[in-house]
Amino acid sequence: MKRQKIVTFGELLLRFSKPGQLRLTQGDIFTSKYGGSEANVAVSLAIQGDDVTYITRLPDTPVGHAGTMNLAQLGVDTSQILYGGQRIGTYYFEPPAGMRAAKVFYDRTNSAYSDLKPGMIPWRKILKDCTYFHVSGITAAISQQAADATFEALDIADELGTTICFDINYRKNLWRYEGSAPRETLSRMLAHCDMMFGDAIEFEWLSQHPQPPFTATDSNFTMQMKEYGEWFDELHKQFPRLKNWMMGMRNIVNSNHHTLTALLWSEGELLQAPIMNIPDVVDPVGVGDAFMGGWLHAIKLFPNDKKMQLNYSLAAAALKNTIPGDFNLSTEDEIMTVLQEQL
C-alpha cells in the first residue's frame, strides 16, 4: 500500500505530573512526557505506518532536542523542525480519581513556538506532494504571530491543492493575547478546511447550537440521530467547503469508566459508530488526537467505506484510553483487533 505524506503543525509541549494519583500540591517528584495535539496526531500516524512530518519551533537546548529525539524514535520525520526562542511550552496535568476531575494548567507564555512568525517556515517545500495538512485551533491560540503563521500555511496549502484537516481543539485558557477572537479566528480557519474533528462540546461552542445529550452509561444508549443530522446540516450551510465532519462524544461515568462514540457526517450522510464501554481508563489525554490519527489512516485503509473509517477511528481513540501519556502508541494491527472484536 502506497504511503501517503501527511504534515502536522503545532506546538510540542512538555507535560508534568506527580506520580500515581497525587495532586500537583503533593509530593516532591514530577514525571515528564512530551506531547501536544498535533504531535500526538503525528505519532499516531507514524505508529500506524504513515509518512508523517511534524512542524514546530523548539528552543535550541537539550530539552528542545530531547523532544525532537522522542518524536524521531517513534518514526516521525522531524527534519523540518525549527530551533530558536527561549523555552519549550509546558503543561501540568493532575489525573482524575473517583469523583475528582482532571485538571490542566498551561505554561506557554514566551515559548519558542509563540514567537513563530510568517516567513520562518518554508511551506512550499514542506507541503510539496503532501496529501494531508493537519492543524488545530491551538495552532492559532498561542499568540498573534503564531496565528499569522498558521494562516500563511493554510493559504499555501490551499494554493497547492492539499487536503486540509482541522481539529477544533478550543481551549479557553489559551486565548490570552491582545485582540484574540477565538470563534472568529477558528471560523476563518474552518473556511480553509476540507475535513474536521471535534468533540460535541466544541461543536456546541463553535456553532452556539445546543447539543443533544450524550449520557450513555453502557452501549444500550439511544442516540438522537434526527437532531444530530439537523445540526450537521446547519453546520454545513455555515461552512460549505467542509464535506466531512467527525464528532467524538464521551460520557464520564466516573474517573476510570467512560463511554465513547462518534458520528461522521459525509456529504449529507450521517453515520453512527457503536458506543464503546471503557471500564478501565488509564489516561484520557489525547483521545481526540487518536480519533484524528485513526481517521486519516482509515481513509487510506478503507477509501470507499465511510462506516469502516468511522469505526476504525473510534477503535483507535478507545485504545488511547489504555495508554499513559499523550501519544497513542497503538499499531494498525492492534486497532484492527479492537475493531473486529468490539465493534
Tab-separated table of C-alpha atoms in Angstrom:
chain	number	residue	atom	x	y	z
A	1	MET	CA	0.000	0.000	0.000
A	2	LYS	CA	1.378	3.388	-1.018
A	3	ARG	CA	2.454	5.560	1.899
A	4	GLN	CA	0.731	8.943	1.967
A	5	LYS	CA	2.600	12.059	3.027
A	6	ILE	CA	0.984	13.907	5.922
A	7	VAL	CA	2.195	17.126	7.583
A	8	THR	CA	1.061	18.259	11.043
A	9	PHE	CA	1.820	21.650	12.569
A	10	GLY	CA	1.631	22.823	16.181
A	11	GLU	CA	3.430	23.268	19.492
A	12	LEU	CA	5.323	20.440	21.161
A	13	LEU	CA	4.836	20.534	24.922
A	14	LEU	CA	6.476	19.041	27.963
A	15	ARG	CA	3.876	17.573	30.318
A	16	PHE	CA	4.492	17.378	34.054
A	17	SER	CA	2.540	15.271	36.556
A	18	LYS	CA	3.060	13.851	40.019
A	19	PRO	CA	3.419	10.042	40.256
A	20	GLY	CA	0.295	7.932	40.568
A	21	GLN	CA	-2.844	9.832	41.551
A	22	LEU	CA	-1.043	12.504	43.582
A	23	ARG	CA	-2.293	16.059	43.301
A	24	LEU	CA	0.075	18.712	41.984
A	25	THR	CA	0.385	20.083	45.509
A	26	GLN	CA	1.586	16.727	46.878
A	27	GLY	CA	4.981	15.017	46.820
A	28	ASP	CA	8.413	16.132	45.677
A	29	ILE	CA	8.812	14.427	42.278
A	30	PHE	CA	7.406	15.352	38.868
A	31	THR	CA	7.304	12.899	35.982
A	32	SER	CA	7.516	14.311	32.446
A	33	LYS	CA	6.380	13.285	28.977
A	34	TYR	CA	6.319	15.081	25.626
A	35	GLY	CA	3.019	15.731	23.892
A	36	GLY	CA	0.782	18.310	22.268
A	37	SER	CA	-2.210	17.825	19.997
A	38	GLU	CA	-0.615	17.956	16.548
A	39	ALA	CA	2.439	15.988	17.730
A	40	ASN	CA	0.053	13.372	19.108
A	41	VAL	CA	-1.564	13.026	15.685
A	42	ALA	CA	1.855	12.732	14.040
A	43	VAL	CA	2.963	9.951	16.407
A	44	SER	CA	-0.309	8.078	15.962
A	45	LEU	CA	0.100	8.145	12.182
A	46	ALA	CA	3.772	7.138	12.321
A	47	ILE	CA	2.995	4.157	14.563
A	48	GLN	CA	0.340	3.079	12.051
A	49	GLY	CA	2.934	3.212	9.247
A	50	ASP	CA	2.268	6.560	7.588
A	51	ASP	CA	4.853	9.019	6.247
A	52	VAL	CA	4.323	11.986	8.560
A	53	THR	CA	6.301	15.200	9.056
A	54	TYR	CA	5.836	17.315	12.159
A	55	ILE	CA	6.477	21.067	12.071
A	56	THR	CA	7.124	23.155	15.160
A	57	ARG	CA	9.668	25.514	16.711
A	58	LEU	CA	11.686	24.445	19.747
A	59	PRO	CA	14.411	26.056	21.835
A	60	ASP	CA	17.962	25.141	20.838
A	61	THR	CA	18.536	23.473	24.206
A	62	PRO	CA	18.878	19.891	25.469
A	63	VAL	CA	15.182	19.946	26.436
A	64	GLY	CA	14.168	21.027	22.925
A	65	HIS	CA	16.399	18.483	21.212
A	66	ALA	CA	15.190	15.726	23.548
A	67	GLY	CA	11.656	16.432	22.318
A	68	THR	CA	12.800	16.067	18.719
A	69	MET	CA	14.605	12.820	19.544
A	70	ASN	CA	11.490	11.443	21.255
A	71	LEU	CA	9.391	12.029	18.136
A	72	ALA	CA	12.069	10.698	15.777
A	73	GLN	CA	12.369	7.476	17.778
A	74	LEU	CA	8.649	6.923	17.180
A	75	GLY	CA	9.001	7.289	13.404
A	76	VAL	CA	8.028	10.934	12.893
A	77	ASP	CA	10.033	12.969	10.358
A	78	THR	CA	11.498	15.830	12.419
A	79	SER	CA	13.866	17.177	9.765
A	80	GLN	CA	11.919	20.430	9.291
A	81	ILE	CA	11.662	21.438	12.960
A	82	LEU	CA	12.946	24.975	13.620
A	83	TYR	CA	15.137	25.933	16.581
A	84	GLY	CA	15.213	29.250	18.402
A	85	GLY	CA	13.401	31.159	21.096
A	86	GLN	CA	13.604	30.985	24.859
A	87	ARG	CA	11.823	27.898	26.158
A	88	ILE	CA	9.566	24.952	25.482
A	89	GLY	CA	5.884	25.271	26.343
A	90	THR	CA	4.728	23.139	29.256
A	91	TYR	CA	1.577	21.983	30.932
A	92	TYR	CA	0.797	20.401	34.271
A	93	PHE	CA	-1.702	17.540	34.408
A	94	GLU	CA	-3.412	16.286	37.534
A	95	PRO	CA	-5.146	12.962	36.772
A	96	PRO	CA	-8.718	12.283	37.841
A	97	ALA	CA	-9.553	9.992	40.740
A	98	GLY	CA	-13.001	8.883	41.849
A	99	MET	CA	-15.269	11.929	41.805
A	100	ARG	CA	-12.252	14.275	41.425
A	101	ALA	CA	-11.982	15.664	37.902
A	102	ALA	CA	-8.715	16.001	35.990
A	103	LYS	CA	-7.018	19.405	36.000
A	104	VAL	CA	-4.764	21.001	33.373
A	105	PHE	CA	-2.611	24.109	33.873
A	106	TYR	CA	-0.758	25.632	30.895
A	107	ASP	CA	2.569	27.487	30.987
A	108	ARG	CA	3.224	28.528	27.379
A	109	THR	CA	3.986	32.261	27.591
A	110	ASN	CA	7.114	33.258	25.614
A	111	SER	CA	7.633	29.730	24.329
A	112	ALA	CA	9.695	29.176	21.198
A	113	TYR	CA	6.513	28.356	19.298
A	114	SER	CA	4.701	31.501	20.471
A	115	ASP	CA	7.408	33.613	18.786
A	116	LEU	CA	6.926	31.907	15.423
A	117	LYS	CA	6.269	34.373	12.591
A	118	PRO	CA	5.208	34.181	8.943
A	119	GLY	CA	8.145	33.579	6.617
A	120	MET	CA	10.077	31.396	9.061
A	121	ILE	CA	8.839	28.064	7.676
A	122	PRO	CA	9.435	27.051	4.005
A	123	TRP	CA	5.870	25.864	3.483
A	124	ARG	CA	6.065	25.395	-0.289
A	125	LYS	CA	8.959	22.975	0.120
A	126	ILE	CA	7.365	21.159	3.054
A	127	LEU	CA	3.887	20.820	1.530
A	128	LYS	CA	5.096	19.695	-1.886
A	129	ASP	CA	3.454	16.337	-2.702
A	130	CYS	CA	1.638	16.437	0.651
A	131	THR	CA	-1.682	14.551	0.795
A	132	TYR	CA	-2.989	15.988	4.062
A	133	PHE	CA	-2.071	19.040	6.130
A	134	HIS	CA	-3.337	18.927	9.720
A	135	VAL	CA	-3.703	21.869	12.112
A	136	SER	CA	-5.917	22.593	15.085
A	137	GLY	CA	-7.395	25.558	16.904
A	138	ILE	CA	-4.430	25.502	19.266
A	139	THR	CA	-2.019	26.460	16.475
A	140	ALA	CA	-3.636	29.905	16.349
A	141	ALA	CA	-4.407	30.269	20.058
A	142	ILE	CA	-0.937	30.856	21.489
A	143	SER	CA	-0.060	34.266	20.009
A	144	GLN	CA	-0.952	36.616	17.170
A	145	GLN	CA	2.338	35.725	15.444
A	146	ALA	CA	1.553	32.006	15.613
A	147	ALA	CA	-1.950	32.687	14.270
A	148	ASP	CA	-0.474	34.649	11.354
A	149	ALA	CA	1.986	31.812	10.644
A	150	THR	CA	-0.907	29.351	10.687
A	151	PHE	CA	-2.901	31.324	8.125
A	152	GLU	CA	0.216	31.600	5.952
A	153	ALA	CA	0.429	27.799	5.974
A	154	LEU	CA	-3.289	27.408	5.235
A	155	ASP	CA	-3.110	29.819	2.281
A	156	ILE	CA	-0.159	27.952	0.738
A	157	ALA	CA	-1.759	24.538	1.345
A	158	ASP	CA	-4.868	25.854	-0.405
A	159	GLU	CA	-2.821	27.111	-3.319
A	160	LEU	CA	-1.108	23.711	-3.666
A	161	GLY	CA	-4.386	21.795	-3.525
A	162	THR	CA	-3.558	19.965	-0.297
A	163	THR	CA	-6.438	18.458	1.672
A	164	ILE	CA	-6.623	20.433	4.934
A	165	CYS	CA	-7.688	18.705	8.151
A	166	PHE	CA	-8.748	20.558	11.271
A	167	ASP	CA	-9.397	19.758	14.922
A	168	ILE	CA	-11.386	22.466	16.741
A	169	ASN	CA	-9.348	21.984	19.937
A	170	TYR	CA	-10.879	25.006	21.623
A	171	ARG	CA	-9.016	25.739	24.867
A	172	LYS	CA	-10.488	28.810	26.530
A	173	ASN	CA	-7.471	29.413	28.778
A	174	LEU	CA	-5.042	29.656	25.840
A	175	TRP	CA	-6.609	32.638	24.049
A	176	ARG	CA	-4.924	35.375	26.067
A	177	TYR	CA	-3.128	37.606	23.594
A	178	GLU	CA	-4.440	41.119	22.963
A	179	GLY	CA	-7.181	41.193	20.366
A	180	SER	CA	-7.656	37.417	20.275
A	181	ALA	CA	-11.085	36.393	18.975
A	182	PRO	CA	-11.313	32.608	19.160
A	183	ARG	CA	-14.671	31.965	17.496
A	184	GLU	CA	-13.914	34.379	14.651
A	185	THR	CA	-10.386	33.003	14.174
A	186	LEU	CA	-11.456	29.368	14.219
A	187	SER	CA	-14.269	30.124	11.783
A	188	ARG	CA	-11.717	31.710	9.432
A	189	MET	CA	-9.569	28.596	9.735
A	190	LEU	CA	-12.545	26.347	9.009
A	191	ALA	CA	-13.213	28.227	5.788
A	192	HIS	CA	-9.931	26.715	4.501
A	193	CYS	CA	-10.615	23.161	5.630
A	194	ASP	CA	-11.900	20.010	3.951
A	195	MET	CA	-12.413	17.746	6.974
A	196	MET	CA	-12.848	18.458	10.661
A	197	PHE	CA	-12.892	16.682	14.007
A	198	GLY	CA	-14.124	17.964	17.347
A	199	ASP	CA	-15.941	16.771	20.408
A	200	ALA	CA	-19.608	17.603	20.954
A	201	ILE	CA	-18.815	20.342	23.478
A	202	GLU	CA	-16.547	22.077	20.949
A	203	PHE	CA	-19.169	21.732	18.203
A	204	GLU	CA	-21.702	23.355	20.539
A	205	TRP	CA	-19.326	26.213	21.386
A	206	LEU	CA	-18.440	26.854	17.728
A	207	SER	CA	-21.986	26.736	16.387
A	208	GLN	CA	-23.762	28.071	19.509
A	209	HIS	CA	-26.254	25.266	18.943
A	210	PRO	CA	-27.212	23.164	21.997
A	211	GLN	CA	-26.031	19.577	21.677
A	212	PRO	CA	-28.354	16.616	22.149
A	213	PRO	CA	-27.341	14.974	25.431
A	214	PHE	CA	-24.968	12.010	25.444
A	215	THR	CA	-25.376	10.348	28.830
A	216	ALA	CA	-24.622	6.734	27.956
A	217	THR	CA	-23.546	4.518	30.841
A	218	ASP	CA	-23.317	1.470	28.578
A	219	SER	CA	-23.701	0.508	24.917
A	220	ASN	CA	-27.527	0.458	25.029
A	221	PHE	CA	-27.965	4.241	24.910
A	222	THR	CA	-30.142	5.560	22.055
A	223	MET	CA	-28.701	8.495	20.095
A	224	GLN	CA	-30.916	11.354	18.888
A	225	MET	CA	-29.857	10.918	15.278
A	226	LYS	CA	-32.546	13.178	13.776
A	227	GLU	CA	-31.392	16.098	15.940
A	228	TYR	CA	-27.732	15.426	15.170
A	229	GLY	CA	-28.494	15.272	11.453
A	230	GLU	CA	-30.216	18.664	11.551
A	231	TRP	CA	-27.263	20.096	13.481
A	232	PHE	CA	-24.721	18.858	10.938
A	233	ASP	CA	-26.836	20.161	8.051
A	234	GLU	CA	-26.813	23.624	9.684
A	235	LEU	CA	-23.045	23.480	10.135
A	236	HIS	CA	-22.514	22.526	6.512
A	237	LYS	CA	-24.509	25.562	5.383
A	238	GLN	CA	-22.235	27.721	7.524
A	239	PHE	CA	-19.022	26.073	6.228
A	240	PRO	CA	-19.885	24.665	2.776
A	241	ARG	CA	-16.319	23.678	1.878
A	242	LEU	CA	-16.279	21.111	4.686
A	243	LYS	CA	-17.578	17.840	3.265
A	244	ASN	CA	-16.565	15.566	6.156
A	245	TRP	CA	-17.221	16.224	9.857
A	246	MET	CA	-16.452	13.802	12.678
A	247	MET	CA	-17.772	14.401	16.181
A	248	GLY	CA	-16.479	12.454	19.171
A	249	MET	CA	-18.627	12.026	22.267
A	250	ARG	CA	-17.516	10.893	25.700
A	251	ASN	CA	-19.536	10.415	28.866
A	252	ILE	CA	-17.507	10.207	32.071
A	253	VAL	CA	-19.379	7.776	34.299
A	254	ASN	CA	-16.549	8.049	36.821
A	255	SER	CA	-12.813	8.741	36.640
A	256	ASN	CA	-11.935	5.328	35.209
A	257	HIS	CA	-15.195	4.393	33.483
A	258	HIS	CA	-16.034	6.223	30.256
A	259	THR	CA	-18.323	5.578	27.319
A	260	LEU	CA	-17.205	6.719	23.870
A	261	THR	CA	-18.765	7.032	20.447
A	262	ALA	CA	-18.575	9.181	17.304
A	263	LEU	CA	-20.624	10.427	14.377
A	264	LEU	CA	-19.444	11.048	10.812
A	265	TRP	CA	-21.313	13.444	8.532
A	266	SER	CA	-20.032	12.963	4.995
A	267	GLU	CA	-21.570	14.814	2.065
A	268	GLY	CA	-25.060	14.720	3.531
A	269	GLU	CA	-24.935	11.201	5.017
A	270	LEU	CA	-24.794	10.782	8.797
A	271	LEU	CA	-23.206	7.642	10.246
A	272	GLN	CA	-23.064	6.477	13.860
A	273	ALA	CA	-20.351	4.361	15.419
A	274	PRO	CA	-21.252	1.867	18.158
A	275	ILE	CA	-20.967	3.039	21.759
A	276	MET	CA	-17.859	1.631	23.404
A	277	ASN	CA	-17.820	0.930	27.116
A	278	ILE	CA	-14.340	1.611	28.577
A	279	PRO	CA	-14.302	0.457	32.228
A	280	ASP	CA	-10.584	0.818	32.954
A	281	VAL	CA	-9.392	4.206	31.686
A	282	VAL	CA	-5.647	4.704	32.255
A	283	ASP	CA	-5.109	8.154	30.683
A	284	PRO	CA	-7.791	10.186	28.849
A	285	VAL	CA	-5.381	12.787	27.403
A	286	GLY	CA	-5.033	12.757	23.615
A	287	VAL	CA	-8.169	10.767	22.800
A	288	GLY	CA	-9.358	13.381	20.282
A	289	ASP	CA	-5.937	13.280	18.603
A	290	ALA	CA	-6.205	9.492	18.417
A	291	PHE	CA	-9.542	9.939	16.635
A	292	MET	CA	-7.855	12.240	14.103
A	293	GLY	CA	-4.859	9.960	13.578
A	294	GLY	CA	-7.136	6.962	13.194
A	295	TRP	CA	-9.380	8.776	10.727
A	296	LEU	CA	-6.555	9.890	8.425
A	297	HIS	CA	-5.128	6.370	8.385
A	298	ALA	CA	-8.547	4.764	7.907
A	299	ILE	CA	-9.215	6.827	4.779
A	300	LYS	CA	-6.272	5.019	3.193
A	301	LEU	CA	-7.303	1.607	4.557
A	302	PHE	CA	-10.981	1.894	3.603
A	303	PRO	CA	-11.178	4.533	0.840
A	304	ASN	CA	-14.727	3.590	-0.183
A	305	ASP	CA	-16.197	2.639	3.183
A	306	LYS	CA	-17.088	5.602	5.414
A	307	LYS	CA	-18.585	3.364	8.091
A	308	MET	CA	-15.310	1.468	8.478
A	309	GLN	CA	-13.406	4.765	8.573
A	310	LEU	CA	-15.620	5.871	11.461
A	311	ASN	CA	-15.396	2.600	13.380
A	312	TYR	CA	-11.620	2.358	12.936
A	313	SER	CA	-11.242	5.911	14.274
A	314	LEU	CA	-13.333	5.022	17.322
A	315	ALA	CA	-11.263	1.886	17.963
A	316	ALA	CA	-8.056	3.956	17.814
A	317	ALA	CA	-9.483	6.508	20.256
A	318	ALA	CA	-10.700	3.817	22.623
A	319	LEU	CA	-7.241	2.242	22.737
A	320	LYS	CA	-5.650	5.575	23.628
A	321	ASN	CA	-7.548	5.495	26.929
A	322	THR	CA	-5.414	2.485	27.913
A	323	ILE	CA	-2.020	4.139	27.275
A	324	PRO	CA	-0.257	6.561	29.698
A	325	GLY	CA	0.940	9.856	28.225
A	326	ASP	CA	-0.267	11.969	25.309
A	327	PHE	CA	0.727	9.606	22.497
A	328	ASN	CA	-1.433	6.817	21.071
A	329	LEU	CA	1.116	4.018	20.567
A	330	SER	CA	-1.419	1.622	19.008
A	331	THR	CA	-0.467	-0.125	15.759
A	332	GLU	CA	-2.784	-0.751	12.837
A	333	ASP	CA	-2.996	-4.447	13.791
A	334	GLU	CA	-3.953	-3.604	17.380
A	335	ILE	CA	-6.629	-1.158	16.248
A	336	MET	CA	-7.992	-3.701	13.777
A	337	THR	CA	-8.218	-6.289	16.552
A	338	VAL	CA	-10.359	-3.961	18.673
A	339	LEU	CA	-12.414	-3.074	15.602
A	340	GLN	CA	-13.142	-6.721	14.891
A	341	GLU	CA	-13.727	-7.802	18.484
A	342	GLN	CA	-15.547	-4.799	19.964
A	343	LEU	CA	-17.317	-3.098	17.089
